[in-house]
Amino acid sequence: MNRIYRLFAVILVISSGIIFSSCKENNVNEILIGEFASLTGSEATFGQSSHNGLMLAVEEVNGSGGVLGKQIKLITDDTQSKTQEVPTVVQKLINRDKVVALIGEVASSRSKAGAPIAQQFKIPMVTPASTNPEVTMIGDYIFRVCFIDPFQATVMSKFAINSMKVKRVALLVDQKNAYSTGLADNFKNVFPEMGGEIIEEQKYSAGDKDFKAQLTSIKAKDPEAIFIPGYYTDVNLISIQAREIGLTCPLFGSDGWESEKLTEGKAKDALEGSFFSTHVSADDPSPGIQNFIKKFQEKYSSKPDAMAFLGYDAGMILFDAIKKAGDTNGEKIKNQLAKVKDYQGITGLITINDQRNAVKPAVVMEIKDGNFVYKETIAP
Ligand code: PHE
């Protein structure tokens, strides 16, 4: 008999523990937001930066009373910079954690892998930094707070023609990356229209270590510049090998270059005098940008990059939409996101257009002594 009582007691303790912990997970005083980001792997600086920026937004909003009288609780999962990991991560955030909205991913191919699931479950998703146009075309629950690549390609075309007086450009493209192929296609459309010529196109796959065959073919055409719309890990190696085979022209790139890892090692010299477009410059004296840099440095003892700024804006715009929705219902939140107009973000004035994209200027940065120095702003 005694044994049975003891068994009952044990079952009681265990089940109350389960009830208690599930209450804790679904705390009525919290609003759960999911984040999926490349926290490790080849684009880890992207994921960490946008996460750090987003965390500042969460702390700020919670510090000033939260949203709808509740605290924001961020549940962050790592995609390991792998597109194939994304569906599992997003399913888990939606179905197990029961998040009411999603922030992510940074890389376009991975946002494209997560968006169909968010759309299917009617969970609003805001990507801080994915610039490929197809991401938001997936459905009316998918938004972004950054510009898109047809504009970014126009920016680099204008910069090449007007500021650098460069006309003969070669392309080096990451063939399995939607961001890279999309940007290259956009550049191929715009650059010739402005009087430029694409004299050669070569391809690589992210993670390759030897680019000399492609670079040698490019060198044979004697380009004035090479446009490489890729991510920083590969571009670091490409730049070193380009100089090793005697290519001396400047390299042009896009926002995927912006990481302190871009200029590590020999790439510091290899990239001197090269240029890339991105979302925001830390040299911009506007108070929004300078205050954010200060807060970021105090908390993380490092300088924020474009991803950190965008992570913060993505969070703030989402929290604001939840406030305005007055509710955590997905449909109501997405209706508010669709209405964002002239929102003063730290990356500029943000208006979400009919295609759920943000329309805003881009900056071109020059690489000097391993640092990124503001060159010019190009408006849409
Ligand atoms: N725009 C890139 C993409 O869509 C990601 C990125 C954003 C990289 C901002 C760096 C800075 O894949």
XYZ file of C-alpha atoms and ligand atoms in Angstrom:
392
model
C 0.000 0.000 0.000
C 2.741 2.313 1.100
C 4.448 1.748 -2.230
C 1.367 2.782 -4.184
C 1.104 6.005 -2.182
C 4.727 6.745 -2.865
C 4.185 6.092 -6.576
C 1.212 8.493 -6.538
C 3.287 11.107 -4.798
C 6.034 10.773 -7.418
C 3.520 11.015 -10.293
C 1.962 14.084 -8.652
C 5.304 15.826 -8.298
C 6.309 15.046 -11.906
C 2.998 16.109 -13.419
C 2.833 19.343 -11.445
C 6.386 20.013 -12.646
C 5.258 19.534 -16.252
C 2.215 21.778 -15.750
C 4.366 24.389 -14.048
C 7.049 24.389 -16.752
C 4.511 24.546 -19.568
C 2.880 27.508 -17.800
C 6.291 29.090 -17.722
C 6.725 28.544 -21.483
C 3.354 30.024 -22.312
C 3.632 32.792 -19.796
C 0.640 35.091 -20.261
C 2.860 38.071 -19.502
C 5.107 37.422 -22.484
C 4.860 37.768 -26.241
C 6.963 35.128 -27.963
C 8.932 36.167 -31.037
C 11.042 33.666 -32.991
C 14.361 34.480 -34.570
C 16.194 32.224 -37.034
C 19.715 33.349 -37.798
C 23.123 32.181 -39.048
C 24.771 32.275 -35.625
C 27.456 29.765 -36.599
C 28.941 28.605 -39.901
C 30.198 30.530 -42.896
C 28.037 33.661 -42.421
C 28.161 33.731 -38.626
C 29.042 37.409 -38.376
C 25.787 38.226 -40.193
C 23.660 36.225 -37.773
C 25.452 37.412 -34.656
C 25.299 41.049 -35.683
C 21.623 41.052 -36.529
C 20.916 39.114 -33.319
C 22.842 41.643 -31.231
C 21.010 44.533 -32.874
C 17.675 42.816 -32.320
C 18.496 42.156 -28.652
C 19.046 45.882 -28.131
C 15.573 46.529 -29.565
C 14.064 43.878 -27.275
C 15.759 45.322 -24.177
C 14.723 48.820 -25.086
C 11.090 47.986 -25.663
C 10.883 45.789 -22.556
C 12.595 48.514 -20.524
C 9.888 50.956 -21.497
C 6.980 48.740 -20.460
C 6.962 46.143 -23.237
C 4.259 45.651 -25.855
C 0.516 45.474 -25.007
C 1.557 45.434 -21.352
C 3.646 42.294 -21.863
C 7.352 41.611 -22.165
C 8.826 40.500 -25.480
C 10.525 37.128 -25.204
C 12.852 36.292 -28.050
C 13.479 32.635 -28.893
C 16.547 32.440 -31.117
C 17.553 29.397 -33.153
C 20.703 28.876 -35.184
C 20.457 27.844 -38.853
C 24.239 27.189 -38.889
C 24.423 29.144 -42.182
C 22.812 26.096 -43.836
C 19.736 26.453 -46.016
C 18.713 22.832 -45.440
C 18.444 23.466 -41.673
C 15.930 26.273 -42.074
C 12.623 24.359 -42.500
C 13.159 22.364 -39.281
C 14.102 25.468 -37.321
C 11.134 27.499 -38.539
C 8.662 24.622 -38.019
C 9.944 24.248 -34.464
C 9.602 27.949 -33.688
C 6.051 28.042 -35.025
C 4.652 24.685 -33.915
C 6.517 23.944 -30.715
C 7.433 27.348 -29.336
C 4.228 28.967 -30.656
C 5.861 32.248 -31.617
C 3.512 34.940 -32.915
C 5.982 36.399 -35.431
C 9.402 35.685 -36.897
C 12.548 37.703 -37.534
C 14.940 36.169 -40.054
C 16.959 35.161 -41.896
C 19.818 37.319 -42.987
C 20.826 35.470 -46.156
C 18.281 35.477 -48.971
C 18.482 31.749 -49.808
C 17.678 30.948 -46.186
C 14.857 33.472 -45.940
C 13.433 31.838 -49.066
C 13.547 28.474 -47.292
C 11.731 29.781 -44.191
C 9.156 32.089 -45.754
C 6.843 29.418 -47.262
C 6.385 27.910 -43.785
C 5.670 31.283 -42.152
C 3.199 32.014 -44.940
C 1.509 28.602 -44.579
C 0.938 29.105 -40.840
C 0.060 32.807 -41.240
C 2.932 33.912 -39.018
C 4.295 37.324 -40.053
C 7.999 37.221 -40.909
C 10.316 40.215 -41.155
C 13.741 39.697 -42.666
C 16.239 42.310 -41.544
C 18.605 41.990 -44.448
C 17.623 39.596 -47.248
C 17.689 41.652 -50.411
C 16.674 39.121 -53.079
C 13.301 40.241 -54.528
C 11.798 36.722 -54.491
C 11.830 36.552 -50.678
C 8.798 38.797 -50.136
C 7.064 37.488 -53.269
C 6.469 34.247 -51.362
C 3.396 35.733 -49.736
C 1.609 38.538 -47.941
C 3.006 37.579 -44.505
C 6.607 38.172 -45.595
C 8.248 41.610 -45.148
C 11.683 43.172 -45.138
C 13.202 46.375 -43.750
C 16.001 46.623 -46.342
C 16.181 47.575 -50.013
C 16.138 44.963 -52.777
C 18.840 43.819 -55.209
C 17.598 45.368 -58.461
C 18.231 48.674 -56.683
C 21.568 47.506 -55.268
C 22.682 46.478 -58.786
C 21.672 49.906 -60.078
C 23.695 51.526 -57.308
C 26.866 49.660 -58.247
C 26.289 50.251 -61.974
C 25.896 53.993 -61.397
C 28.910 54.022 -59.146
C 31.048 52.181 -61.716
C 30.028 54.407 -64.622
C 29.692 57.818 -62.946
C 32.142 57.792 -60.062
C 34.812 55.343 -61.228
C 34.501 55.898 -65.018
C 34.727 52.135 -65.408
C 33.017 50.443 -68.371
C 34.531 46.998 -68.903
C 33.482 44.800 -65.984
C 33.764 41.041 -65.379
C 31.403 39.083 -63.118
C 32.232 36.347 -60.610
C 29.076 34.705 -59.241
C 28.256 32.221 -56.461
C 26.131 29.939 -58.615
C 23.961 28.276 -55.930
C 23.205 31.388 -53.936
C 19.951 33.179 -54.846
C 21.369 36.465 -53.592
C 24.452 36.226 -55.803
C 22.774 34.995 -58.997
C 19.928 37.496 -58.574
C 22.273 40.430 -58.121
C 24.387 39.320 -61.087
C 21.266 39.103 -63.290
C 20.164 42.554 -62.166
C 23.622 43.955 -62.863
C 23.603 42.348 -66.331
C 20.318 44.137 -67.052
C 21.256 47.565 -65.781
C 24.952 48.035 -66.446
C 24.812 47.728 -70.274
C 21.848 50.136 -70.317
C 24.085 52.727 -68.672
C 26.787 52.220 -71.280
C 28.814 49.516 -69.549
C 29.933 46.172 -70.939
C 30.070 42.766 -69.224
C 33.177 41.261 -70.758
C 33.265 37.935 -68.900
C 31.248 35.892 -66.407
C 32.652 33.152 -64.196
C 31.039 31.061 -61.460
C 32.045 29.532 -58.125
C 30.308 27.710 -55.281
C 30.356 28.989 -51.701
C 33.070 27.209 -49.752
C 35.391 26.716 -52.770
C 39.032 27.267 -51.922
C 40.622 27.694 -55.338
C 39.392 30.433 -57.671
C 42.468 30.717 -59.861
C 40.980 29.096 -62.991
C 38.069 31.563 -63.018
C 40.306 34.510 -62.180
C 42.754 33.565 -64.948
C 39.939 33.547 -67.528
C 38.826 36.924 -66.233
C 42.352 38.325 -66.386
C 42.640 37.301 -70.050
C 39.820 39.775 -70.857
C 41.613 42.656 -69.130
C 38.693 44.070 -67.096
C 38.634 47.510 -65.475
C 36.822 46.029 -62.458
C 35.316 42.719 -61.276
C 31.852 42.654 -59.715
C 31.602 39.860 -57.121
C 28.153 39.760 -55.509
C 29.029 37.178 -52.859
C 29.573 36.682 -49.140
C 32.638 37.814 -47.235
C 34.192 34.386 -46.509
C 34.604 33.576 -50.199
C 35.461 37.131 -51.248
C 38.320 37.182 -48.738
C 40.000 34.265 -50.572
C 39.034 35.485 -54.041
C 40.676 38.864 -53.448
C 43.940 37.283 -52.302
C 44.089 34.912 -55.278
C 43.192 37.686 -57.730
C 46.281 39.623 -56.631
C 48.405 36.459 -56.669
C 47.705 35.923 -60.369
C 48.404 39.579 -61.124
C 44.901 41.063 -61.404
C 45.253 44.619 -60.198
C 41.841 46.165 -60.954
C 39.446 47.152 -58.136
C 36.876 44.616 -56.998
C 33.268 45.727 -56.626
C 30.852 44.066 -54.246
C 27.579 44.250 -52.399
C 26.199 44.103 -48.858
C 27.282 40.473 -48.465
C 30.836 41.798 -48.122
C 30.194 43.696 -44.937
C 31.962 41.819 -42.192
C 35.169 42.498 -40.322
C 36.256 39.067 -41.576
C 36.284 40.327 -45.179
C 39.686 41.971 -44.818
C 41.321 39.422 -42.520
C 44.894 38.353 -43.280
C 46.283 39.073 -46.724
C 42.896 40.337 -47.933
C 43.563 43.602 -46.116
C 46.045 44.553 -48.840
C 44.280 42.662 -51.616
C 41.091 44.694 -51.111
C 42.682 48.112 -50.711
C 40.859 50.491 -53.071
C 37.908 48.168 -53.678
C 34.274 49.177 -53.120
C 30.947 47.683 -52.071
C 27.391 48.853 -51.546
C 25.578 48.427 -48.255
C 22.731 49.733 -46.079
C 24.266 52.193 -43.675
C 27.557 53.793 -42.841
C 28.865 54.151 -39.299
C 30.455 57.432 -40.481
C 26.976 58.940 -40.870
C 26.748 61.717 -38.236
C 22.941 61.511 -37.814
C 21.982 61.170 -34.118
C 19.991 57.923 -34.637
C 23.057 56.198 -36.044
C 25.551 57.660 -33.580
C 23.370 56.862 -30.519
C 22.954 53.297 -31.688
C 26.709 52.916 -32.198
C 27.252 54.175 -28.650
C 24.690 51.798 -27.103
C 25.993 48.886 -29.158
C 29.600 49.511 -28.186
C 28.711 49.813 -24.501
C 26.953 46.459 -24.552
C 29.091 44.400 -26.929
C 32.458 46.228 -26.953
C 32.470 46.084 -30.742
C 31.305 48.271 -33.617
C 27.919 47.543 -35.204
C 27.767 46.724 -38.926
C 24.813 47.072 -41.330
C 23.327 43.829 -40.072
C 23.189 45.088 -36.494
C 21.391 48.265 -37.560
C 18.916 46.273 -39.635
C 18.312 43.725 -36.863
C 17.361 46.569 -34.542
C 15.026 48.177 -37.086
C 13.393 44.830 -37.928
C 12.588 44.296 -34.252
C 11.331 47.830 -33.617
C 9.053 47.808 -36.667
C 7.600 44.450 -35.681
C 7.000 45.497 -32.051
C 5.365 48.687 -33.243
C 3.087 46.702 -35.574
C 2.045 44.426 -32.676
C 1.249 47.503 -30.556
C -0.854 48.983 -33.342
C -2.573 45.643 -34.000
C -3.571 45.645 -30.312
C -3.344 41.875 -30.521
C -0.905 39.072 -31.347
C -3.081 37.633 -34.097
C -0.922 37.015 -37.187
C -3.340 38.529 -39.651
C -3.712 41.718 -37.632
C 0.059 42.072 -37.228
C 0.687 41.605 -40.939
C -1.988 44.192 -41.765
C -0.116 46.699 -39.604
C 3.260 45.793 -41.120
C 1.802 46.425 -44.565
C 0.828 49.948 -43.461
C 4.272 51.093 -42.245
C 4.874 54.546 -43.671
C 7.691 57.008 -42.955
C 8.784 55.047 -39.887
C 11.915 56.695 -38.507
C 14.295 53.760 -38.251
C 17.980 54.018 -37.447
C 18.700 52.932 -41.028
C 16.585 55.808 -42.363
C 12.936 56.512 -43.097
C 11.199 53.214 -43.774
C 8.075 52.858 -45.891
C 6.859 49.368 -46.731
C 5.618 49.337 -50.330
C 2.957 47.137 -51.991
C 5.506 44.375 -52.487
C 6.329 44.486 -48.737
C 9.823 45.862 -49.389
C 11.454 48.902 -47.835
C 12.399 51.680 -50.204
C 15.533 53.459 -49.026
C 18.948 54.725 -50.133
C 22.177 52.687 -50.255
C 25.712 53.721 -49.409
C 28.936 52.844 -51.194
C 31.930 52.092 -48.979
C 35.603 52.132 -49.907
C 38.073 49.710 -48.367
C 41.037 51.609 -46.958
C 43.623 49.994 -44.752
C 41.212 47.161 -43.958
C 38.498 49.629 -42.863
C 35.230 50.536 -44.562
C 35.130 54.242 -45.338
C 32.025 56.083 -46.515
C 32.225 57.091 -50.172
C 28.754 58.158 -51.299
C 24.992 57.726 -50.893
C 22.813 56.705 -53.828
C 19.056 57.292 -53.521
C 16.358 55.047 -55.071
N 21.646 41.001 -48.511
C 22.244 39.740 -48.253
C 21.324 38.638 -48.724
O 20.231 38.914 -49.074
C 22.526 39.535 -46.797
C 23.263 40.655 -46.143
C 22.605 41.759 -45.662
C 24.605 40.632 -46.000
C 23.287 42.813 -45.046
C 25.283 41.656 -45.363
C 24.643 42.763 -44.902
O 21.643 37.498 -48.791
